[in-house]
Short mmCIF file of C-alpha atoms in Angstrom, two decimals:
data_model
loop_
_atom_site.label_atom_id
_atom_site.label_comp_id
_atom_site.label_asym_id
_atom_site.label_seq_id
_atom_site.Cartn_x
_atom_site.Cartn_y
_atom_site.Cartn_z
CA UNK A 1 0.00 0.00 0.00
CA UNK A 2 1.56 3.28 -1.08
CA UNK A 3 1.23 5.81 1.75
CA UNK A 4 -1.29 8.51 0.86
CA UNK A 5 0.26 11.25 3.01
CA UNK A 6 3.38 11.67 5.11
CA UNK A 7 3.56 9.68 8.34
CA UNK A 8 6.11 10.33 11.07
CA UNK A 9 7.26 8.44 14.12
CA UNK A 10 7.09 10.83 17.08
CA UNK A 11 8.26 8.57 19.91
CA UNK A 12 9.07 4.98 20.77
CA UNK A 13 9.36 2.77 23.83
CA UNK A 14 10.65 -0.69 24.67
CA UNK A 15 11.05 -2.81 27.78
CA UNK A 16 14.05 -4.88 28.67
CA UNK A 17 13.59 -8.32 27.08
CA UNK A 18 14.01 -11.51 29.07
CA UNK A 19 12.11 -13.48 31.67
CA UNK A 20 9.53 -11.24 33.39
CA UNK A 21 7.41 -11.90 36.47
CA UNK A 22 4.77 -9.46 35.18
CA UNK A 23 2.36 -10.29 32.38
CA UNK A 24 2.06 -8.98 28.83
CA UNK A 25 -0.24 -6.09 29.77
CA UNK A 26 2.18 -4.56 32.26
CA UNK A 27 5.00 -4.83 29.70
CA UNK A 28 2.86 -3.37 26.92
CA UNK A 29 1.76 -0.51 29.15
CA UNK A 30 5.35 0.35 30.13
CA UNK A 31 6.45 0.47 26.48
CA UNK A 32 3.36 2.47 25.46
CA UNK A 33 3.80 5.03 28.21
CA UNK A 34 7.47 5.51 27.31
CA UNK A 35 6.53 6.00 23.64
CA UNK A 36 3.72 8.44 24.47
CA UNK A 37 5.91 10.52 26.80
CA UNK A 38 8.72 10.55 24.22
CA UNK A 39 6.11 11.97 21.81
CA UNK A 40 5.34 14.85 24.21
CA UNK A 41 1.85 13.43 24.73
CA UNK A 42 0.76 14.18 28.28
CA UNK A 43 -2.80 12.87 28.53
CA UNK A 44 -4.77 9.77 27.53
CA UNK A 45 -7.22 11.48 25.18
CA UNK A 46 -4.81 12.61 22.47
CA UNK A 47 -4.37 9.28 20.71
CA UNK A 48 -7.04 8.52 18.11
CA UNK A 49 -6.48 4.84 17.40
CA UNK A 50 -4.49 1.97 18.85
CA UNK A 51 -3.37 -1.39 17.48
CA UNK A 52 -1.98 -3.99 19.83
CA UNK A 53 -0.02 -6.98 18.55
CA UNK A 54 0.08 -10.19 20.55
CA UNK A 55 0.44 -13.83 19.61
CA UNK A 56 -0.55 -16.06 22.50
CA UNK A 57 -1.88 -14.18 25.53
CA UNK A 58 -5.61 -14.47 24.86
CA UNK A 59 -8.50 -12.17 24.13
CA UNK A 60 -8.88 -8.36 24.29
CA UNK A 61 -5.18 -7.97 24.94
CA UNK A 62 -5.14 -4.37 23.69
CA UNK A 63 -7.89 -3.16 25.98
CA UNK A 64 -6.15 -4.95 28.86
CA UNK A 65 -2.93 -3.05 28.09
CA UNK A 66 -4.49 0.40 27.67
CA UNK A 67 -7.30 0.37 30.26
CA UNK A 68 -5.03 1.46 33.12
CA UNK A 69 -3.65 4.35 31.06
CA UNK A 70 -7.18 5.79 30.95
CA UNK A 71 -7.36 5.30 27.20
CA UNK A 72 -10.30 2.90 26.94
CA UNK A 73 -13.44 4.74 25.89
CA UNK A 74 -11.57 7.41 23.97
CA UNK A 75 -10.49 5.50 20.89
CA UNK A 76 -10.88 2.28 18.94
CA UNK A 77 -8.47 -0.39 20.18
CA UNK A 78 -7.87 -3.15 17.66
CA UNK A 79 -6.09 -6.40 18.49
CA UNK A 80 -3.67 -7.72 15.90
CA UNK A 81 -2.49 -11.33 15.67
CA UNK A 82 -0.14 -12.81 13.08
CA UNK A 83 2.23 -14.84 15.25
CA UNK A 84 5.77 -13.39 15.06
CA UNK A 85 4.71 -10.57 12.76
CA UNK A 86 2.01 -9.19 15.09
CA UNK A 87 3.99 -6.29 16.58
CA UNK A 88 5.20 -5.08 13.19
CA UNK A 89 1.71 -5.44 11.79
CA UNK A 90 0.23 -3.38 14.65
CA UNK A 91 2.59 -0.52 13.79
CA UNK A 92 1.71 -0.92 10.10
CA UNK A 93 -1.99 -0.51 10.93
CA UNK A 94 -1.29 2.65 12.96
CA UNK A 95 0.71 3.99 9.99
CA UNK A 96 -2.22 3.19 7.69
CA UNK A 97 -4.66 5.15 9.86
CA UNK A 98 -2.48 8.25 9.69
CA UNK A 99 -1.67 7.81 6.00
CA UNK A 100 -5.36 7.54 5.13
CA UNK A 101 -6.33 10.51 7.28
CA UNK A 102 -8.33 8.41 9.73
CA UNK A 103 -6.15 9.66 12.60
CA UNK A 104 -3.54 12.32 13.32
CA UNK A 105 -2.05 10.35 16.19
CA UNK A 106 -2.05 6.56 16.42
CA UNK A 107 -0.07 3.99 18.40
CA UNK A 108 1.14 0.53 17.48
CA UNK A 109 2.17 -1.75 20.35
CA UNK A 110 3.60 -5.25 20.45
CA UNK A 111 3.70 -7.16 23.74
CA UNK A 112 3.98 -10.75 24.88
CA UNK A 113 4.69 -12.85 27.90
CA UNK A 114 5.59 -16.45 27.11
CA UNK A 115 7.48 -17.61 30.18
CA UNK A 116 4.52 -17.28 32.58
CA UNK A 117 2.37 -19.40 30.26
CA UNK A 118 4.41 -21.85 28.24
CA UNK A 119 5.64 -25.34 29.20
CA UNK A 120 9.44 -25.36 29.48
CA UNK A 121 11.41 -27.52 27.06
CA UNK A 122 8.85 -27.31 24.24
CA UNK A 123 8.99 -25.60 20.88
CA UNK A 124 6.49 -23.41 19.04
CA UNK A 125 3.99 -25.00 16.69
CA UNK A 126 0.88 -23.75 14.93
CA UNK A 127 -2.68 -25.00 15.49
CA UNK A 128 -3.46 -28.72 15.39
CA UNK A 129 -5.73 -28.07 12.41
CA UNK A 130 -2.53 -27.76 10.34
CA UNK A 131 -1.48 -30.96 8.60
CA UNK A 132 2.22 -30.41 9.38
CA UNK A 133 1.54 -29.74 13.04
CA UNK A 134 -0.26 -33.07 13.41
CA UNK A 135 2.89 -34.69 12.05
CA UNK A 136 5.12 -33.00 14.62
CA UNK A 137 6.22 -29.77 12.91
CA UNK A 138 7.86 -27.14 15.12
CA UNK A 139 9.38 -23.81 14.10
CA UNK A 140 12.88 -24.81 15.23
CA UNK A 141 12.82 -27.89 13.00
CA UNK A 142 11.42 -26.01 10.02
CA UNK A 143 14.24 -23.44 10.13
CA UNK A 144 16.67 -26.31 10.73
CA UNK A 145 15.60 -27.84 7.42
CA UNK A 146 16.55 -24.59 5.70
CA UNK A 147 19.95 -24.71 7.38
CA UNK A 148 20.41 -28.38 6.48
CA UNK A 149 19.73 -27.73 2.80
CA UNK A 150 21.81 -24.53 2.74
CA UNK A 151 24.83 -26.37 4.19
CA UNK A 152 24.31 -29.27 1.79
CA UNK A 153 24.19 -27.01 -1.26
CA UNK A 154 26.86 -24.46 -0.37
CA UNK A 155 29.25 -26.38 1.85
CA UNK A 156 28.71 -23.87 4.66
CA UNK A 157 29.62 -25.28 8.08
CA UNK A 158 28.13 -25.11 11.57
CA UNK A 159 30.99 -22.72 12.40
CA UNK A 160 29.86 -20.40 9.60
CA UNK A 161 26.33 -20.22 11.00
CA UNK A 162 27.67 -19.70 14.52
CA UNK A 163 29.36 -16.45 13.43
CA UNK A 164 25.90 -14.85 13.27
CA UNK A 165 25.29 -15.47 16.97
CA UNK A 166 28.80 -14.25 17.82
CA UNK A 167 28.25 -11.03 15.83
CA UNK A 168 24.80 -10.23 17.20
CA UNK A 169 25.72 -10.92 20.84
CA UNK A 170 28.74 -8.64 20.39
CA UNK A 171 26.50 -5.89 18.99
CA UNK A 172 24.29 -6.19 22.10
CA UNK A 173 27.14 -6.10 24.63
CA UNK A 174 26.19 -2.71 26.08
CA UNK A 175 22.48 -2.74 25.19
CA UNK A 176 20.49 -2.64 28.44
CA UNK A 177 17.35 -3.94 26.68
CA UNK A 178 18.98 -7.14 25.37
CA UNK A 179 18.93 -10.45 27.28
CA UNK A 180 21.81 -12.63 26.01
CA UNK A 181 24.84 -10.49 25.23
CA UNK A 182 28.58 -10.15 25.19
CA UNK A 183 31.41 -12.41 24.15
CA UNK A 184 30.64 -15.94 23.04
CA UNK A 185 32.98 -18.04 20.92
CA UNK A 186 32.15 -19.90 17.74
CA UNK A 187 33.09 -23.10 19.57
CA UNK A 188 30.67 -22.40 22.44
CA UNK A 189 27.87 -21.82 19.96
CA UNK A 190 28.62 -24.99 17.99
CA UNK A 191 29.10 -27.13 21.11
CA UNK A 192 25.85 -26.09 22.80
CA UNK A 193 23.26 -28.85 22.73
CA UNK A 194 21.44 -29.69 19.54
CA UNK A 195 17.87 -28.38 19.43
CA UNK A 196 16.99 -29.34 15.85
CA UNK A 197 19.90 -30.58 13.75
CA UNK A 198 21.97 -28.76 12.56
CA UNK A 199 20.88 -25.89 14.83
CA UNK A 200 22.25 -25.77 18.38
CA UNK A 201 20.76 -23.95 21.36
CA UNK A 202 22.92 -20.85 20.92
CA UNK A 203 21.71 -20.50 17.33
CA UNK A 204 18.07 -20.20 18.41
CA UNK A 205 16.37 -17.10 19.82
CA UNK A 206 15.35 -17.40 23.47
CA UNK A 207 11.71 -17.72 24.48
CA UNK A 208 11.35 -14.34 26.13
CA UNK A 209 8.94 -11.67 27.35
CA UNK A 210 8.89 -7.99 26.40
CA UNK A 211 7.19 -5.14 24.61
CA UNK A 212 7.74 -2.31 22.14
CA UNK A 213 5.59 0.67 21.16
CA UNK A 214 5.62 3.25 18.39
CA UNK A 215 3.61 6.49 18.19
CA UNK A 216 2.98 7.72 14.65
CA UNK A 217 1.44 11.00 13.58
CA UNK A 218 0.73 13.32 10.68
CA UNK A 219 3.06 16.07 9.48
CA UNK A 220 0.88 18.72 11.12
CA UNK A 221 0.85 16.87 14.43
CA UNK A 222 4.58 16.16 14.50
CA UNK A 223 5.12 19.94 14.40
CA UNK A 224 2.41 20.61 16.97
CA UNK A 225 3.94 18.11 19.37
CA UNK A 226 7.33 19.80 18.95
CA UNK A 227 9.20 16.66 17.92
CA UNK A 228 12.74 17.78 17.06
CA UNK A 229 13.90 14.50 15.49
CA UNK A 230 10.96 13.21 13.46
CA UNK A 231 11.44 9.89 11.67
CA UNK A 232 9.66 9.63 8.31
CA UNK A 233 7.98 6.31 7.60
CA UNK A 234 9.08 6.02 3.98
CA UNK A 235 7.37 2.66 3.52
CA UNK A 236 5.29 0.12 5.43
CA UNK A 237 4.38 -3.18 3.79
CA UNK A 238 2.46 -6.26 4.94
CA UNK A 239 2.13 -9.36 2.76
CA UNK A 240 0.74 -12.85 3.20
CA UNK A 241 2.77 -15.91 2.26
CA UNK A 242 2.12 -17.63 -1.09
CA UNK A 243 0.91 -21.23 -0.78
CA UNK A 244 2.78 -24.04 -2.51
CA UNK A 245 2.67 -27.77 -2.08
CA UNK A 246 5.35 -28.28 -4.75
CA UNK A 247 9.14 -28.49 -4.60
CA UNK A 248 10.73 -25.08 -4.07
CA UNK A 249 14.03 -23.60 -2.91
CA UNK A 250 13.83 -23.07 0.86
CA UNK A 251 17.24 -21.39 0.95
CA UNK A 252 15.30 -18.47 -0.49
CA UNK A 253 12.18 -16.99 1.09
CA UNK A 254 9.54 -15.90 -1.37
CA UNK A 255 7.49 -13.79 1.03
CA UNK A 256 10.54 -11.83 2.23
CA UNK A 257 11.73 -11.27 -1.34
CA UNK A 258 8.30 -10.00 -2.42
CA UNK A 259 7.82 -7.79 0.63
CA UNK A 260 11.28 -6.27 0.24
CA UNK A 261 10.73 -5.60 -3.47
CA UNK A 262 7.46 -3.81 -2.72
CA UNK A 263 9.04 -1.80 0.10
CA UNK A 264 11.95 -0.68 -2.11
CA UNK A 265 9.56 0.34 -4.86
CA UNK A 266 7.13 2.23 -2.63
CA UNK A 267 9.80 4.00 -0.59
CA UNK A 268 12.07 4.76 -3.55
CA UNK A 269 14.98 3.57 -1.42
CA UNK A 270 17.16 0.63 -2.47
CA UNK A 271 19.08 -1.85 -0.31
CA UNK A 272 22.37 -0.07 -1.05
CA UNK A 273 21.03 3.05 0.74
CA UNK A 274 20.07 1.27 3.97
CA UNK A 275 22.43 1.94 6.91
CA UNK A 276 21.00 -0.49 9.49
CA UNK A 277 18.61 -3.44 9.43
CA UNK A 278 16.79 -5.31 12.16
CA UNK A 279 15.61 -8.53 10.56
CA UNK A 280 13.99 -11.78 11.66
CA UNK A 281 17.09 -13.51 13.04
CA UNK A 282 15.06 -16.02 15.06
CA UNK A 283 17.73 -18.55 14.06
CA UNK A 284 21.24 -18.04 12.68
CA UNK A 285 20.34 -19.48 9.29
CA UNK A 286 17.52 -16.95 8.91
CA UNK A 287 19.82 -13.92 9.07
CA UNK A 288 22.20 -15.48 6.58
CA UNK A 289 19.44 -16.19 4.06
CA UNK A 290 17.85 -12.78 4.53
CA UNK A 291 21.06 -10.92 3.52
CA UNK A 292 20.34 -12.37 0.10
CA UNK A 293 16.53 -12.14 0.17
CA UNK A 294 16.68 -8.46 1.14
CA UNK A 295 19.21 -7.76 -1.60
CA UNK A 296 21.94 -6.62 0.80
CA UNK A 297 24.19 -8.88 -1.29
CA UNK A 298 23.72 -10.97 -4.45
CA UNK A 299 22.13 -14.41 -4.25
CA UNK A 300 24.67 -16.98 -3.07
CA UNK A 301 26.97 -14.42 -1.44
CA UNK A 302 25.42 -14.24 2.04
CA UNK A 303 28.29 -16.02 3.70
CA UNK A 304 30.86 -13.83 1.94
CA UNK A 305 28.90 -10.72 3.03
CA UNK A 306 29.14 -11.90 6.64
CA UNK A 307 32.80 -13.01 6.49
CA UNK A 308 33.88 -9.74 4.86
CA UNK A 309 32.45 -7.85 7.84
CA UNK A 310 29.77 -6.15 5.80
CA UNK A 311 26.99 -6.92 8.32
CA UNK A 312 28.70 -5.31 11.30
CA UNK A 313 30.07 -1.91 12.38
CA UNK A 314 32.15 -0.41 9.60
CA UNK A 315 30.55 -2.65 6.97
CA UNK A 316 28.07 -1.88 4.20
CA UNK A 317 25.00 -2.27 6.42
CA UNK A 318 24.97 -3.00 10.16
CA UNK A 319 22.58 -5.92 10.54
CA UNK A 320 20.97 -6.43 13.98
CA UNK A 321 22.72 -3.48 15.69
CA UNK A 322 20.53 -3.95 18.80
CA UNK A 323 21.67 -7.59 18.88
CA UNK A 324 18.65 -8.96 17.07
CA UNK A 325 16.38 -11.72 18.30
CA UNK A 326 19.44 -13.87 19.01
CA UNK A 327 20.25 -11.40 21.81
CA UNK A 328 16.81 -10.07 22.81
CA UNK A 329 14.94 -13.35 22.66
CA UNK A 330 11.69 -13.38 20.76
CA UNK A 331 8.38 -12.67 22.46
CA UNK A 332 6.51 -13.28 19.26
CA UNK A 333 3.95 -10.47 19.36
CA UNK A 334 6.47 -7.93 20.66
CA UNK A 335 9.52 -8.22 18.41
CA UNK A 336 8.21 -6.36 15.35
CA UNK A 337 7.40 -3.22 17.34
CA UNK A 338 10.59 -3.45 19.42
CA UNK A 339 12.74 -3.61 16.26
CA UNK A 340 11.26 -0.29 15.12
CA UNK A 341 11.71 1.24 18.57
CA UNK A 342 15.39 0.20 18.66
CA UNK A 343 15.98 1.47 15.11
CA UNK A 344 14.50 4.88 15.92
CA UNK A 345 16.80 5.17 18.94
CA UNK A 346 19.79 4.42 16.70
CA UNK A 347 18.70 7.14 14.26
CA UNK A 348 18.35 9.59 17.15
CA UNK A 349 21.81 8.78 18.53
CA UNK A 350 20.31 7.43 21.77
CA UNK A 351 22.26 4.17 22.07
CA UNK A 352 25.29 4.80 24.29
CA UNK A 353 27.71 1.88 24.07
CA UNK A 354 26.01 0.28 21.09
CA UNK A 355 25.48 3.29 18.82
CA UNK A 356 26.20 2.80 15.12
CA UNK A 357 28.74 5.37 13.86
CA UNK A 358 28.08 7.40 11.76
CA UNK A 359 24.56 7.82 13.11
CA UNK A 360 22.28 5.99 10.64
CA UNK A 361 19.90 8.01 8.47
CA UNK A 362 18.06 5.10 6.85
CA UNK A 363 16.83 2.02 8.77
CA UNK A 364 14.86 -1.02 7.69
CA UNK A 365 12.97 -3.59 9.78
CA UNK A 366 11.67 -7.05 8.85
CA UNK A 367 9.57 -9.63 10.70
CA UNK A 368 7.95 -12.75 9.34
CA UNK A 369 5.34 -14.74 11.19
CA UNK A 370 3.59 -18.04 11.40
CA UNK A 371 4.52 -21.54 10.33
CA UNK A 372 1.63 -22.53 8.11
CA UNK A 373 1.91 -25.63 5.95
CA UNK A 374 2.67 -24.78 2.35
CA UNK A 375 3.98 -21.28 3.11
CA UNK A 376 7.45 -20.16 4.09
CA UNK A 377 5.67 -17.86 6.57
CA UNK A 378 2.05 -16.80 6.95
CA UNK A 379 2.92 -13.09 7.16
CA UNK A 380 5.74 -10.62 6.61
CA UNK A 381 5.92 -6.98 7.74
CA UNK A 382 8.62 -4.51 6.74
CA UNK A 383 9.26 -0.83 7.42
CA UNK A 384 11.60 1.75 5.89
CA UNK A 385 12.51 4.66 8.16
CA UNK A 386 14.33 7.88 7.25
CA UNK A 387 15.67 10.70 9.46
CA UNK A 388 13.90 13.91 8.56
CA UNK A 389 15.80 16.75 10.20
CA UNK B 1 -37.71 -33.74 24.09
CA UNK B 2 -37.37 -31.43 27.05
CA UNK B 3 -37.99 -34.16 29.64
CA UNK B 4 -35.26 -36.37 28.25
CA UNK B 5 -31.79 -36.36 29.85
CA UNK B 6 -31.89 -32.69 30.94
CA UNK B 7 -28.49 -32.71 32.67
CA UNK B 8 -26.66 -35.34 30.72
CA UNK B 9 -23.35 -34.19 29.26
CA UNK B 10 -22.71 -35.09 25.62
CA UNK B 11 -20.71 -38.29 25.42
CA UNK B 12 -17.03 -37.74 24.67
CA UNK B 13 -16.16 -39.29 21.33
CA UNK B 14 -12.93 -41.29 21.23
CA UNK B 15 -10.13 -39.48 19.39
CA UNK B 16 -9.14 -40.84 15.98
CA UNK B 17 -6.33 -43.38 15.68
CA UNK B 18 -5.91 -43.22 11.89
CA UNK B 19 -5.06 -39.86 10.39
CA UNK B 20 -7.52 -38.93 7.67
CA UNK B 21 -8.58 -41.52 5.04
CA UNK B 22 -8.69 -38.67 2.47
CA UNK B 23 -4.90 -38.58 2.54
CA UNK B 24 -3.66 -42.11 2.99
CA UNK B 25 -4.90 -45.49 1.81
CA UNK B 26 -3.64 -48.48 3.76
CA UNK B 27 -5.47 -51.43 2.12
CA UNK B 28 -6.84 -54.06 4.52
CA UNK B 29 -5.54 -56.85 2.27
CA UNK B 30 -1.97 -55.95 3.16
CA UNK B 31 -1.02 -54.46 -0.23
CA UNK B 32 1.25 -51.42 -0.21
CA UNK B 33 -0.11 -48.16 1.23
CA UNK B 34 -0.19 -45.02 -0.88
CA UNK B 35 -0.87 -41.31 -0.55
CA UNK B 36 -3.91 -40.00 -2.40
CA UNK B 37 -3.43 -37.16 -4.85
CA UNK B 38 -6.44 -35.20 -6.10
CA UNK B 39 -6.63 -34.14 -9.73
CA UNK B 40 -9.15 -31.37 -10.43
CA UNK B 41 -11.55 -32.42 -13.21
CA UNK B 42 -11.94 -28.79 -14.31
CA UNK B 43 -8.33 -27.56 -14.58
CA UNK B 44 -6.25 -30.73 -14.15
CA UNK B 45 -4.16 -29.48 -11.23
CA UNK B 46 -2.86 -32.26 -8.99
CA UNK B 47 -2.71 -31.53 -5.24
CA UNK B 48 -1.75 -33.15 -2.01
CA UNK B 49 -3.23 -32.78 0.53
CA UNK B 50 -6.80 -32.59 -0.76
CA UNK B 51 -7.85 -28.99 -1.21
CA UNK B 52 -11.51 -28.44 -1.92
CA UNK B 53 -12.39 -26.35 -3.81
CA UNK B 54 -9.35 -26.50 -6.08
CA UNK B 55 -7.25 -23.41 -5.16
CA UNK B 56 -6.53 -22.76 -8.83
CA UNK B 57 -10.07 -22.76 -10.34
CA UNK B 58 -12.46 -23.52 -7.43
CA UNK B 59 -13.55 -26.74 -9.13
CA UNK B 60 -15.15 -29.20 -6.73
CA UNK B 61 -14.82 -32.53 -8.54
CA UNK B 62 -11.64 -34.58 -8.35
CA UNK B 63 -10.18 -37.88 -9.46
CA UNK B 64 -8.10 -39.70 -6.86
CA UNK B 65 -4.59 -40.45 -8.12
CA UNK B 66 -2.36 -42.86 -6.16
CA UNK B 67 0.94 -41.01 -5.65
CA UNK B 68 4.41 -42.52 -6.06
CA UNK B 69 5.59 -44.42 -3.04
CA UNK B 70 9.19 -43.30 -3.54
CA UNK B 71 10.69 -39.86 -3.49
CA UNK B 72 13.76 -37.80 -2.59
CA UNK B 73 14.43 -36.34 0.84
CA UNK B 74 14.89 -32.62 0.04
CA UNK B 75 15.78 -31.65 3.60
CA UNK B 76 15.25 -32.88 7.17
CA UNK B 77 15.93 -32.21 10.83
CA UNK B 78 16.38 -34.40 13.90
CA UNK B 79 14.37 -32.67 16.63
CA UNK B 80 15.57 -32.87 20.22
CA UNK B 81 13.09 -30.28 21.48
CA UNK B 82 9.64 -30.98 20.11
CA UNK B 83 6.01 -30.15 20.44
CA UNK B 84 4.50 -30.28 23.91
CA UNK B 85 3.55 -33.89 24.62
CA UNK B 86 5.72 -35.47 21.92
CA UNK B 87 8.59 -37.82 22.73
CA UNK B 88 12.01 -36.68 21.48
CA UNK B 89 14.08 -37.12 19.46
CA UNK B 90 12.02 -37.42 16.32
CA UNK B 91 12.91 -36.59 12.73
CA UNK B 92 10.93 -35.00 9.94
CA UNK B 93 11.62 -33.80 6.44
CA UNK B 94 10.34 -32.65 3.09
CA UNK B 95 9.96 -35.42 0.53
CA UNK B 96 9.74 -34.50 -3.16
CA UNK B 97 7.65 -36.89 -5.26
CA UNK B 98 7.96 -37.36 -9.04
CA UNK B 99 4.46 -35.83 -9.37
CA UNK B 100 6.01 -32.43 -8.52
CA UNK B 101 4.57 -32.48 -5.01
CA UNK B 102 6.37 -31.89 -1.73
CA UNK B 103 5.24 -33.82 1.34
CA UNK B 104 6.08 -32.91 4.93
CA UNK B 105 6.36 -36.12 6.94
CA UNK B 106 7.98 -37.78 9.90
CA UNK B 107 10.92 -40.02 9.10
CA UNK B 108 11.33 -43.55 10.39
CA UNK B 109 14.96 -44.27 11.28
CA UNK B 110 17.70 -43.23 13.67
CA UNK B 111 18.53 -39.55 14.14
CA UNK B 112 21.79 -38.85 12.35
CA UNK B 113 21.10 -41.41 9.63
CA UNK B 114 19.53 -39.11 7.03
CA UNK B 115 21.14 -37.04 4.27
CA UNK B 116 19.67 -34.54 1.80
CA UNK B 117 18.68 -36.18 -1.48
CA UNK B 118 18.39 -39.66 0.12
CA UNK B 119 15.95 -41.93 -1.71
CA UNK B 120 13.03 -42.62 0.60
CA UNK B 121 9.83 -44.65 0.51
CA UNK B 122 6.40 -44.41 2.07
CA UNK B 123 5.57 -46.37 5.17
CA UNK B 124 2.81 -46.24 7.76
CA UNK B 125 3.28 -45.91 11.49
CA UNK B 126 2.52 -43.98 14.67
CA UNK B 127 3.37 -40.27 14.49
CA UNK B 128 2.17 -39.18 17.95
CA UNK B 129 -0.31 -40.09 20.67
CA UNK B 130 -3.83 -38.77 20.29
CA UNK B 131 -5.77 -37.03 23.08
CA UNK B 132 -6.77 -40.40 24.51
CA UNK B 133 -3.13 -41.49 24.73
CA UNK B 134 -3.47 -43.98 21.85
CA UNK B 135 -0.94 -43.93 18.98
CA UNK B 136 -2.14 -41.97 15.94
CA UNK B 137 -1.22 -43.77 12.73
CA UNK B 138 -0.30 -41.82 9.61
CA UNK B 139 2.10 -41.72 6.67
CA UNK B 140 5.86 -41.62 7.26
CA UNK B 141 8.91 -42.09 5.06
CA UNK B 142 12.03 -44.22 5.56
CA UNK B 143 15.26 -44.71 3.62
CA UNK B 144 14.73 -46.90 0.60
CA UNK B 145 15.57 -50.57 1.23
CA UNK B 146 16.16 -49.83 4.90
CA UNK B 147 14.54 -53.11 5.86
#
């Protein structure tokens, strides 16, 4: 959807990610309040629509989050679910409202608590109505099959994949919002226990809790609120995953390739202009494949892109500067919104100890969601953000 | 009607033990099992699993086509952390059939014994326990000539 009028991000918020004793609503509220205050919004009646992304925490999650901020009754609150893409999709819907003139101020929130609700030592699966789920499919194993095939075709090794974890944990070293961070060796990653061959524990995102929130507004409102570092939303794209029951190349990712192509076209910005990317690095193999799918490097050169240092500080494009999901963990409904929050902070030079230098002017975010038989992913949400000051 | 069994709860039906006869035929006479493909009579598209209406033309009439019992293992994973309630490790993979169809299925055999592009064949066996704790029988694949 091409944006009909200019949309700006006024303020963002995120919680620390990890294991929380408080539920999704408390986390969502904390992120929302931080985003609202950062937008110079000082009362509950100024926001005109709210979208709340959540994957697994039940019904009327959005109203549960916003009730105690005094916002219920003043605006429509719409709950958004698309598994791991929910938080990104919630922000997309807020962007849509502003772009279409339905609102001058809207908020997109992603929040999730897994650890209070999920059995330990189990992996994510979709509903039992899905034919693959009945036969034992889990997300870890489905990504592992991509890794298995990639290694078979290219000769890449477990050590190659492990470099992604090492890089992202290093990026997160001084990030107070990240969970797993700091030095880890390739050997430690490879030697951690096997979760789904060939992927080991340290190549999988943690099952975590957290929240992110993003306030978007019109050009008129961004001036009225006195935002001195407005971030232009140059593009916001949601797509659903094509269905196939035929042989296909799973070292590519059709939905990501299509979403990226649409985002580049609608924003007028190409991959070579992007300074930082937060992408769906739920597993090491995913980040490696997405370098190629997003066009950061040519097809087949993902590993070279990584080895040459092009995905880290000083390279062509810093990928996962916050540490990615491999450092934050992945509360499925939260991650998409938190990626945008973290990217905005980078663009505003608000990341002491993990700031990208020079301060990025163009940022891109990418989340996929949902293991549905016959699709690579059920949903994909991407955003293109540009500094506008 | 109103005076009959006013407080009686509906009887709980036993959970299935054989996964979907639309997908798999395991003949009672002991002949080899096969997966059932569905060819749309309107547009000719062949699908597995059965999709009705046909996703290509919304046709609703199909001819059942027995699918090849052998295929190639495109990729696989040995899972040491699985779905809640499933015993680990278990292996699954994508099997490509000559009919240009890809099947997701559990693999019968030891973890660590599979390779991409292995030749595999259809077999039938338990894939999980159903809600009643009884093994649910469905299609699986194993390495060709593995027994």
